[in-house]
């Protein structure tokens, strides 16, 4: 018994130290970013649609309700759930990809994914953005959601290194504690998101959104064509029909704008 406690202490220390080193290395080497998966190449239009989903990370299905109405190629922005998450790095990846291929870019983001659209708009010349249940800034959250994350996320962050490699095990919806802590930290504490929306052409909100203040969104994105889906937050898969209705109404307002380059 006397040997067990020191041995466990050594094992715990090695677990924590090796994980801390790995996390640092992953961040430095860009592995907190995303994989850009080209699902449909850009055609002669030169347009590439970048799909950036929210926390659930399913861009391959989350945008099906609008896909057939958008000209051009499709790139899925897939978070690397087995490492961590840095939304600014992901935005930089998208911006660099647009510049590399000289695309006319359209960035469509759900929830935290809208942050990529805000950064892209701030830096790219030929870009359109569409925001779905947008959450590019903590102010968009309802007070209970904002303060819950601001209180709970630091606790999660503090547990990562002591838990070591256990932090990488899939937990909620298959996501690791580390991935959730990184994303929720960005949602709760992000403070440098660009605020210009010159290229934002449409907004879809949910009239049963559990987390976001639609009043604030309408005030912040005033003047931008906005429609409401009879759905809850970002549920574009299970409640696709409701988003289709909102999207079709928006198309009547922005159809011509989609062709403006």
PDB file of C-alpha atoms in Angstrom:
ATOM      1  CA  UNK A   1       0.000   0.000   0.000  1.00  0.00           C
ATOM      2  CA  UNK A   2       2.882   2.342   0.769  1.00  0.00           C
ATOM      3  CA  UNK A   3       4.131   1.949  -2.790  1.00  0.00           C
ATOM      4  CA  UNK A   4       0.733   2.397  -4.424  1.00  0.00           C
ATOM      5  CA  UNK A   5       0.199   6.058  -3.535  1.00  0.00           C
ATOM      6  CA  UNK A   6       3.631   7.259  -4.748  1.00  0.00           C
ATOM      7  CA  UNK A   7       3.230   5.190  -7.904  1.00  0.00           C
ATOM      8  CA  UNK A   8      -0.192   6.670  -8.645  1.00  0.00           C
ATOM      9  CA  UNK A   9       1.188  10.137  -8.005  1.00  0.00           C
ATOM     10  CA  UNK A  10       3.973   9.580 -10.512  1.00  0.00           C
ATOM     11  CA  UNK A  11       1.536   8.184 -13.093  1.00  0.00           C
ATOM     12  CA  UNK A  12      -0.811  11.152 -12.609  1.00  0.00           C
ATOM     13  CA  UNK A  13       2.070  13.601 -12.954  1.00  0.00           C
ATOM     14  CA  UNK A  14       3.301  11.957 -16.156  1.00  0.00           C
ATOM     15  CA  UNK A  15      -0.257  11.886 -17.531  1.00  0.00           C
ATOM     16  CA  UNK A  16      -0.768  15.594 -16.829  1.00  0.00           C
ATOM     17  CA  UNK A  17       2.675  16.722 -18.018  1.00  0.00           C
ATOM     18  CA  UNK A  18       2.650  14.709 -21.251  1.00  0.00           C
ATOM     19  CA  UNK A  19      -0.846  15.937 -22.075  1.00  0.00           C
ATOM     20  CA  UNK A  20       0.083  19.569 -21.393  1.00  0.00           C
ATOM     21  CA  UNK A  21       3.051  19.220 -23.768  1.00  0.00           C
ATOM     22  CA  UNK A  22       0.844  17.591 -26.425  1.00  0.00           C
ATOM     23  CA  UNK A  23      -1.782  20.345 -26.144  1.00  0.00           C
ATOM     24  CA  UNK A  24       0.891  23.003 -26.553  1.00  0.00           C
ATOM     25  CA  UNK A  25       2.325  21.204 -29.576  1.00  0.00           C
ATOM     26  CA  UNK A  26      -1.096  20.754 -31.194  1.00  0.00           C
ATOM     27  CA  UNK A  27      -1.849  24.438 -30.811  1.00  0.00           C
ATOM     28  CA  UNK A  28       1.534  25.542 -32.143  1.00  0.00           C
ATOM     29  CA  UNK A  29       1.331  23.213 -35.143  1.00  0.00           C
ATOM     30  CA  UNK A  30      -2.151  24.362 -36.142  1.00  0.00           C
ATOM     31  CA  UNK A  31      -4.002  21.194 -35.129  1.00  0.00           C
ATOM     32  CA  UNK A  32      -6.658  23.249 -33.317  1.00  0.00           C
ATOM     33  CA  UNK A  33      -7.858  24.233 -36.751  1.00  0.00           C
ATOM     34  CA  UNK A  34     -10.138  22.464 -39.230  1.00  0.00           C
ATOM     35  CA  UNK A  35      -9.946  20.232 -42.258  1.00  0.00           C
ATOM     36  CA  UNK A  36     -11.272  21.851 -45.431  1.00  0.00           C
ATOM     37  CA  UNK A  37     -13.051  19.126 -47.381  1.00  0.00           C
ATOM     38  CA  UNK A  38     -14.025  19.979 -50.958  1.00  0.00           C
ATOM     39  CA  UNK A  39     -17.358  18.231 -51.544  1.00  0.00           C
ATOM     40  CA  UNK A  40     -18.052  19.921 -54.874  1.00  0.00           C
ATOM     41  CA  UNK A  41     -15.395  21.767 -56.925  1.00  0.00           C
ATOM     42  CA  UNK A  42     -15.963  25.363 -57.936  1.00  0.00           C
ATOM     43  CA  UNK A  43     -17.443  25.619 -61.421  1.00  0.00           C
ATOM     44  CA  UNK A  44     -16.929  28.278 -64.081  1.00  0.00           C
ATOM     45  CA  UNK A  45     -18.617  30.806 -61.792  1.00  0.00           C
ATOM     46  CA  UNK A  46     -15.524  30.771 -59.559  1.00  0.00           C
ATOM     47  CA  UNK A  47     -17.753  30.681 -56.463  1.00  0.00           C
ATOM     48  CA  UNK A  48     -16.918  28.507 -53.462  1.00  0.00           C
ATOM     49  CA  UNK A  49     -19.432  28.064 -50.642  1.00  0.00           C
ATOM     50  CA  UNK A  50     -17.793  27.396 -47.275  1.00  0.00           C
ATOM     51  CA  UNK A  51     -20.092  25.620 -44.814  1.00  0.00           C
ATOM     52  CA  UNK A  52     -19.146  26.229 -41.188  1.00  0.00           C
ATOM     53  CA  UNK A  53     -21.416  24.422 -38.743  1.00  0.00           C
ATOM     54  CA  UNK A  54     -21.850  25.113 -35.053  1.00  0.00           C
ATOM     55  CA  UNK A  55     -20.772  23.085 -32.067  1.00  0.00           C
ATOM     56  CA  UNK A  56     -22.286  19.825 -33.397  1.00  0.00           C
ATOM     57  CA  UNK A  57     -19.853  19.914 -36.353  1.00  0.00           C
ATOM     58  CA  UNK A  58     -21.849  18.364 -39.172  1.00  0.00           C
ATOM     59  CA  UNK A  59     -21.497  20.686 -42.186  1.00  0.00           C
ATOM     60  CA  UNK A  60     -22.108  17.785 -44.556  1.00  0.00           C
ATOM     61  CA  UNK A  61     -25.776  17.604 -43.506  1.00  0.00           C
ATOM     62  CA  UNK A  62     -26.500  20.896 -41.712  1.00  0.00           C
ATOM     63  CA  UNK A  63     -26.796  22.932 -44.914  1.00  0.00           C
ATOM     64  CA  UNK A  64     -28.773  20.521 -47.091  1.00  0.00           C
ATOM     65  CA  UNK A  65     -31.893  22.688 -46.743  1.00  0.00           C
ATOM     66  CA  UNK A  66     -30.283  25.443 -48.837  1.00  0.00           C
ATOM     67  CA  UNK A  67     -27.644  23.622 -50.870  1.00  0.00           C
ATOM     68  CA  UNK A  68     -29.496  23.261 -54.179  1.00  0.00           C
ATOM     69  CA  UNK A  69     -30.178  27.005 -54.361  1.00  0.00           C
ATOM     70  CA  UNK A  70     -26.520  28.058 -54.195  1.00  0.00           C
ATOM     71  CA  UNK A  71     -24.353  28.193 -57.287  1.00  0.00           C
ATOM     72  CA  UNK A  72     -20.712  27.129 -57.123  1.00  0.00           C
ATOM     73  CA  UNK A  73     -18.578  24.651 -55.248  1.00  0.00           C
ATOM     74  CA  UNK A  74     -18.897  23.406 -51.672  1.00  0.00           C
ATOM     75  CA  UNK A  75     -16.220  23.126 -49.005  1.00  0.00           C
ATOM     76  CA  UNK A  76     -17.035  21.590 -45.625  1.00  0.00           C
ATOM     77  CA  UNK A  77     -15.125  23.176 -42.740  1.00  0.00           C
ATOM     78  CA  UNK A  78     -14.686  20.186 -40.415  1.00  0.00           C
ATOM     79  CA  UNK A  79     -13.442  20.843 -36.878  1.00  0.00           C
ATOM     80  CA  UNK A  80     -10.696  18.510 -35.624  1.00  0.00           C
ATOM     81  CA  UNK A  81     -12.625  17.240 -32.621  1.00  0.00           C
ATOM     82  CA  UNK A  82      -9.823  14.949 -31.461  1.00  0.00           C
ATOM     83  CA  UNK A  83      -7.461  17.843 -30.777  1.00  0.00           C
ATOM     84  CA  UNK A  84      -9.050  21.183 -29.842  1.00  0.00           C
ATOM     85  CA  UNK A  85     -10.608  24.260 -31.386  1.00  0.00           C
ATOM     86  CA  UNK A  86      -9.376  27.739 -32.319  1.00  0.00           C
ATOM     87  CA  UNK A  87     -11.990  29.612 -34.361  1.00  0.00           C
ATOM     88  CA  UNK A  88      -9.599  32.406 -35.315  1.00  0.00           C
ATOM     89  CA  UNK A  89      -7.231  29.843 -36.784  1.00  0.00           C
ATOM     90  CA  UNK A  90     -10.122  28.230 -38.669  1.00  0.00           C
ATOM     91  CA  UNK A  91     -11.143  31.615 -40.065  1.00  0.00           C
ATOM     92  CA  UNK A  92      -7.537  32.150 -41.183  1.00  0.00           C
ATOM     93  CA  UNK A  93      -7.562  28.767 -42.940  1.00  0.00           C
ATOM     94  CA  UNK A  94     -10.687  29.711 -44.896  1.00  0.00           C
ATOM     95  CA  UNK A  95      -9.325  33.145 -45.801  1.00  0.00           C
ATOM     96  CA  UNK A  96      -6.026  31.646 -46.988  1.00  0.00           C
ATOM     97  CA  UNK A  97      -7.865  29.021 -49.053  1.00  0.00           C
ATOM     98  CA  UNK A  98      -9.943  31.703 -50.763  1.00  0.00           C
ATOM     99  CA  UNK A  99      -6.833  33.696 -51.601  1.00  0.00           C
ATOM    100  CA  UNK A 100      -4.912  30.645 -52.771  1.00  0.00           C
ATOM    101  CA  UNK A 101      -7.586  29.707 -55.320  1.00  0.00           C
ATOM    102  CA  UNK A 102      -8.813  33.250 -56.036  1.00  0.00           C
ATOM    103  CA  UNK A 103     -12.387  32.201 -55.271  1.00  0.00           C
ATOM    104  CA  UNK A 104     -15.453  34.342 -55.064  1.00  0.00           C
ATOM    105  CA  UNK A 105     -16.262  33.195 -51.551  1.00  0.00           C
ATOM    106  CA  UNK A 106     -19.564  32.669 -49.810  1.00  0.00           C
ATOM    107  CA  UNK A 107     -19.215  31.806 -46.119  1.00  0.00           C
ATOM    108  CA  UNK A 108     -22.300  30.371 -44.437  1.00  0.00           C
ATOM    109  CA  UNK A 109     -22.026  29.892 -40.695  1.00  0.00           C
ATOM    110  CA  UNK A 110     -24.300  28.408 -38.056  1.00  0.00           C
ATOM    111  CA  UNK A 111     -23.973  29.658 -34.461  1.00  0.00           C
ATOM    112  CA  UNK A 112     -20.258  30.008 -33.625  1.00  0.00           C
ATOM    113  CA  UNK A 113     -19.515  29.244 -37.283  1.00  0.00           C
ATOM    114  CA  UNK A 114     -20.672  32.768 -38.132  1.00  0.00           C
ATOM    115  CA  UNK A 115     -17.453  34.047 -36.592  1.00  0.00           C
ATOM    116  CA  UNK A 116     -15.627  32.745 -39.667  1.00  0.00           C
ATOM    117  CA  UNK A 117     -17.916  34.842 -41.827  1.00  0.00           C
ATOM    118  CA  UNK A 118     -17.194  37.954 -39.779  1.00  0.00           C
ATOM    119  CA  UNK A 119     -13.420  37.523 -40.149  1.00  0.00           C
ATOM    120  CA  UNK A 120     -13.705  36.642 -43.839  1.00  0.00           C
ATOM    121  CA  UNK A 121     -15.776  39.744 -44.494  1.00  0.00           C
ATOM    122  CA  UNK A 122     -13.221  41.874 -42.694  1.00  0.00           C
ATOM    123  CA  UNK A 123     -10.348  40.683 -44.903  1.00  0.00           C
ATOM    124  CA  UNK A 124     -11.686  39.507 -48.252  1.00  0.00           C
ATOM    125  CA  UNK A 125     -12.789  41.652 -51.169  1.00  0.00           C
ATOM    126  CA  UNK A 126     -15.109  39.226 -52.980  1.00  0.00           C
ATOM    127  CA  UNK A 127     -17.150  37.590 -50.261  1.00  0.00           C
ATOM    128  CA  UNK A 128     -20.771  37.117 -49.255  1.00  0.00           C
ATOM    129  CA  UNK A 129     -21.839  35.799 -45.879  1.00  0.00           C
ATOM    130  CA  UNK A 130     -25.039  34.237 -44.558  1.00  0.00           C
ATOM    131  CA  UNK A 131     -25.601  33.948 -40.807  1.00  0.00           C
ATOM    132  CA  UNK A 132     -27.788  31.214 -39.299  1.00  0.00           C
ATOM    133  CA  UNK A 133     -28.543  31.588 -35.576  1.00  0.00           C
ATOM    134  CA  UNK A 134     -25.392  33.719 -35.448  1.00  0.00           C
ATOM    135  CA  UNK A 135     -23.226  33.733 -32.334  1.00  0.00           C
ATOM    136  CA  UNK A 136     -19.989  35.542 -33.256  1.00  0.00           C
ATOM    137  CA  UNK A 137     -19.868  37.470 -29.971  1.00  0.00           C
ATOM    138  CA  UNK A 138     -20.846  36.787 -26.308  1.00  0.00           C
ATOM    139  CA  UNK A 139     -23.302  39.679 -26.441  1.00  0.00           C
ATOM    140  CA  UNK A 140     -25.542  37.636 -28.739  1.00  0.00           C
ATOM    141  CA  UNK A 141     -26.194  35.142 -25.947  1.00  0.00           C
ATOM    142  CA  UNK A 142     -29.105  35.364 -23.570  1.00  0.00           C
ATOM    143  CA  UNK A 143     -27.836  36.405 -20.108  1.00  0.00           C
ATOM    144  CA  UNK A 144     -28.346  32.962 -18.551  1.00  0.00           C
ATOM    145  CA  UNK A 145     -26.358  31.280 -21.322  1.00  0.00           C
ATOM    146  CA  UNK A 146     -23.587  33.875 -21.307  1.00  0.00           C
ATOM    147  CA  UNK A 147     -23.018  33.736 -17.571  1.00  0.00           C
ATOM    148  CA  UNK A 148     -23.352  29.958 -17.367  1.00  0.00           C
ATOM    149  CA  UNK A 149     -20.553  29.606 -19.888  1.00  0.00           C
ATOM    150  CA  UNK A 150     -18.425  32.295 -18.270  1.00  0.00           C
ATOM    151  CA  UNK A 151     -18.654  30.526 -14.926  1.00  0.00           C
ATOM    152  CA  UNK A 152     -18.533  26.915 -16.070  1.00  0.00           C
ATOM    153  CA  UNK A 153     -15.973  27.038 -18.877  1.00  0.00           C
ATOM    154  CA  UNK A 154     -13.001  28.188 -16.753  1.00  0.00           C
ATOM    155  CA  UNK A 155     -13.662  25.212 -14.493  1.00  0.00           C
ATOM    156  CA  UNK A 156     -13.593  22.913 -17.516  1.00  0.00           C
ATOM    157  CA  UNK A 157     -10.365  24.525 -18.734  1.00  0.00           C
ATOM    158  CA  UNK A 158      -8.765  24.137 -15.311  1.00  0.00           C
ATOM    159  CA  UNK A 159      -9.555  20.405 -15.333  1.00  0.00           C
ATOM    160  CA  UNK A 160      -7.952  19.646 -18.701  1.00  0.00           C
ATOM    161  CA  UNK A 161      -4.329  19.261 -17.628  1.00  0.00           C
ATOM    162  CA  UNK A 162      -5.030  17.482 -14.294  1.00  0.00           C
ATOM    163  CA  UNK A 163      -7.236  15.012 -16.176  1.00  0.00           C
ATOM    164  CA  UNK A 164      -4.541  14.609 -18.789  1.00  0.00           C
ATOM    165  CA  UNK A 165      -5.324  12.248 -21.628  1.00  0.00           C
ATOM    166  CA  UNK A 166      -8.755  11.555 -20.159  1.00  0.00           C
ATOM    167  CA  UNK A 167      -9.640  15.047 -21.454  1.00  0.00           C
ATOM    168  CA  UNK A 168      -9.494  13.633 -24.991  1.00  0.00           C
ATOM    169  CA  UNK A 169     -12.024  10.853 -24.431  1.00  0.00           C
ATOM    170  CA  UNK A 170     -15.345  11.395 -26.245  1.00  0.00           C
ATOM    171  CA  UNK A 171     -18.026  12.556 -23.820  1.00  0.00           C
ATOM    172  CA  UNK A 172     -21.062  14.676 -24.743  1.00  0.00           C
ATOM    173  CA  UNK A 173     -22.314  13.774 -28.261  1.00  0.00           C
ATOM    174  CA  UNK A 174     -18.937  12.150 -28.902  1.00  0.00           C
ATOM    175  CA  UNK A 175     -16.962  15.347 -28.266  1.00  0.00           C
ATOM    176  CA  UNK A 176     -14.094  15.436 -25.806  1.00  0.00           C
ATOM    177  CA  UNK A 177     -13.915  17.653 -22.731  1.00  0.00           C
ATOM    178  CA  UNK A 178     -11.018  19.478 -24.399  1.00  0.00           C
ATOM    179  CA  UNK A 179     -12.932  20.255 -27.596  1.00  0.00           C
ATOM    180  CA  UNK A 180     -16.011  21.454 -25.724  1.00  0.00           C
ATOM    181  CA  UNK A 181     -13.944  23.574 -23.343  1.00  0.00           C
ATOM    182  CA  UNK A 182     -12.134  25.245 -26.246  1.00  0.00           C
ATOM    183  CA  UNK A 183     -15.325  26.025 -28.170  1.00  0.00           C
ATOM    184  CA  UNK A 184     -17.296  27.167 -25.148  1.00  0.00           C
ATOM    185  CA  UNK A 185     -14.404  29.380 -24.036  1.00  0.00           C
ATOM    186  CA  UNK A 186     -14.491  31.116 -27.419  1.00  0.00           C
ATOM    187  CA  UNK A 187     -18.259  31.571 -27.168  1.00  0.00           C
ATOM    188  CA  UNK A 188     -18.049  32.982 -23.638  1.00  0.00           C
ATOM    189  CA  UNK A 189     -14.932  35.156 -23.838  1.00  0.00           C
ATOM    190  CA  UNK A 190     -14.313  36.123 -27.455  1.00  0.00           C
ATOM    191  CA  UNK A 191     -13.896  39.894 -27.660  1.00  0.00           C
ATOM    192  CA  UNK A 192     -12.163  40.790 -30.935  1.00  0.00           C
ATOM    193  CA  UNK A 193     -14.658  39.735 -33.602  1.00  0.00           C
ATOM    194  CA  UNK A 194     -14.912  42.285 -36.441  1.00  0.00           C
ATOM    195  CA  UNK A 195     -18.187  44.180 -36.326  1.00  0.00           C
ATOM    196  CA  UNK A 196     -18.621  45.332 -39.928  1.00  0.00           C
ATOM    197  CA  UNK A 197     -21.268  43.414 -41.895  1.00  0.00           C
ATOM    198  CA  UNK A 198     -20.976  44.965 -45.347  1.00  0.00           C
ATOM    199  CA  UNK A 199     -21.062  41.589 -47.086  1.00  0.00           C
ATOM    200  CA  UNK A 200     -23.669  39.952 -44.856  1.00  0.00           C
ATOM    201  CA  UNK A 201     -26.591  39.334 -47.200  1.00  0.00           C
ATOM    202  CA  UNK A 202     -29.033  37.305 -45.085  1.00  0.00           C
ATOM    203  CA  UNK A 203     -29.780  36.144 -41.547  1.00  0.00           C
ATOM    204  CA  UNK A 204     -31.892  33.211 -40.355  1.00  0.00           C
ATOM    205  CA  UNK A 205     -32.952  33.133 -36.702  1.00  0.00           C
ATOM    206  CA  UNK A 206     -35.008  30.589 -34.778  1.00  0.00           C
ATOM    207  CA  UNK A 207     -38.097  31.795 -32.987  1.00  0.00           C
ATOM    208  CA  UNK A 208     -37.534  29.125 -30.308  1.00  0.00           C
ATOM    209  CA  UNK A 209     -33.814  29.735 -29.845  1.00  0.00           C
ATOM    210  CA  UNK A 210     -32.760  28.594 -26.374  1.00  0.00           C
ATOM    211  CA  UNK A 211     -29.449  30.448 -26.287  1.00  0.00           C
ATOM    212  CA  UNK A 212     -29.515  33.594 -28.413  1.00  0.00           C
ATOM    213  CA  UNK A 213     -31.262  36.928 -28.032  1.00  0.00           C
ATOM    214  CA  UNK A 214     -33.128  37.485 -31.294  1.00  0.00           C
ATOM    215  CA  UNK A 215     -33.856  41.045 -30.202  1.00  0.00           C
ATOM    216  CA  UNK A 216     -30.140  41.743 -29.994  1.00  0.00           C
ATOM    217  CA  UNK A 217     -29.459  40.037 -33.322  1.00  0.00           C
ATOM    218  CA  UNK A 218     -32.070  42.137 -35.106  1.00  0.00           C
ATOM    219  CA  UNK A 219     -30.650  45.290 -33.543  1.00  0.00           C
ATOM    220  CA  UNK A 220     -27.041  44.333 -34.380  1.00  0.00           C
ATOM    221  CA  UNK A 221     -27.809  43.175 -37.918  1.00  0.00           C
ATOM    222  CA  UNK A 222     -30.450  45.811 -38.580  1.00  0.00           C
ATOM    223  CA  UNK A 223     -31.234  46.342 -42.239  1.00  0.00           C
ATOM    224  CA  UNK A 224     -30.066  42.864 -43.250  1.00  0.00           C
ATOM    225  CA  UNK A 225     -32.851  40.650 -44.678  1.00  0.00           C
ATOM    226  CA  UNK A 226     -33.856  38.386 -41.774  1.00  0.00           C
ATOM    227  CA  UNK A 227     -36.319  35.522 -41.520  1.00  0.00           C
ATOM    228  CA  UNK A 228     -37.344  33.266 -38.632  1.00  0.00           C
ATOM    229  CA  UNK A 229     -37.543  29.487 -38.639  1.00  0.00           C
ATOM    230  CA  UNK A 230     -40.073  27.797 -36.379  1.00  0.00           C
ATOM    231  CA  UNK A 231     -37.306  25.763 -34.737  1.00  0.00           C
ATOM    232  CA  UNK A 232     -34.831  25.697 -31.894  1.00  0.00           C
ATOM    233  CA  UNK A 233     -31.177  26.737 -32.003  1.00  0.00           C
ATOM    234  CA  UNK A 234     -29.249  25.596 -35.068  1.00  0.00           C
ATOM    235  CA  UNK A 235     -31.322  22.458 -35.550  1.00  0.00           C
ATOM    236  CA  UNK A 236     -31.151  22.535 -39.339  1.00  0.00           C
ATOM    237  CA  UNK A 237     -31.205  18.740 -39.610  1.00  0.00           C
ATOM    238  CA  UNK A 238     -34.120  17.577 -37.457  1.00  0.00           C
ATOM    239  CA  UNK A 239     -36.119  20.733 -38.215  1.00  0.00           C
ATOM    240  CA  UNK A 240     -34.971  21.211 -41.790  1.00  0.00           C
ATOM    241  CA  UNK A 241     -38.506  21.867 -43.052  1.00  0.00           C
ATOM    242  CA  UNK A 242     -38.793  24.966 -40.864  1.00  0.00           C
ATOM    243  CA  UNK A 243     -35.465  26.280 -42.127  1.00  0.00           C
ATOM    244  CA  UNK A 244     -36.489  25.593 -45.721  1.00  0.00           C
ATOM    245  CA  UNK A 245     -39.530  27.836 -45.256  1.00  0.00           C
ATOM    246  CA  UNK A 246     -37.395  30.661 -43.828  1.00  0.00           C
ATOM    247  CA  UNK A 247     -34.753  30.212 -46.534  1.00  0.00           C
ATOM    248  CA  UNK A 248     -37.299  30.307 -49.372  1.00  0.00           C
ATOM    249  CA  UNK A 249     -38.684  33.558 -47.982  1.00  0.00           C
ATOM    250  CA  UNK A 250     -35.173  34.966 -47.878  1.00  0.00           C
ATOM    251  CA  UNK A 251     -34.459  33.926 -51.454  1.00  0.00           C
ATOM    252  CA  UNK A 252     -37.261  36.177 -52.632  1.00  0.00           C
ATOM    253  CA  UNK A 253     -35.389  39.079 -51.060  1.00  0.00           C
ATOM    254  CA  UNK A 254     -31.777  38.212 -51.867  1.00  0.00           C
ATOM    255  CA  UNK A 255     -31.998  36.274 -55.128  1.00  0.00           C
ATOM    256  CA  UNK A 256     -30.487  39.104 -57.149  1.00  0.00           C
ATOM    257  CA  UNK A 257     -27.844  39.769 -54.518  1.00  0.00           C
ATOM    258  CA  UNK A 258     -26.567  36.198 -54.786  1.00  0.00           C
ATOM    259  CA  UNK A 259     -25.550  37.001 -58.350  1.00  0.00           C
ATOM    260  CA  UNK A 260     -23.696  40.224 -57.501  1.00  0.00           C
ATOM    261  CA  UNK A 261     -19.940  39.852 -57.662  1.00  0.00           C
TER     262      UNK A 261
END
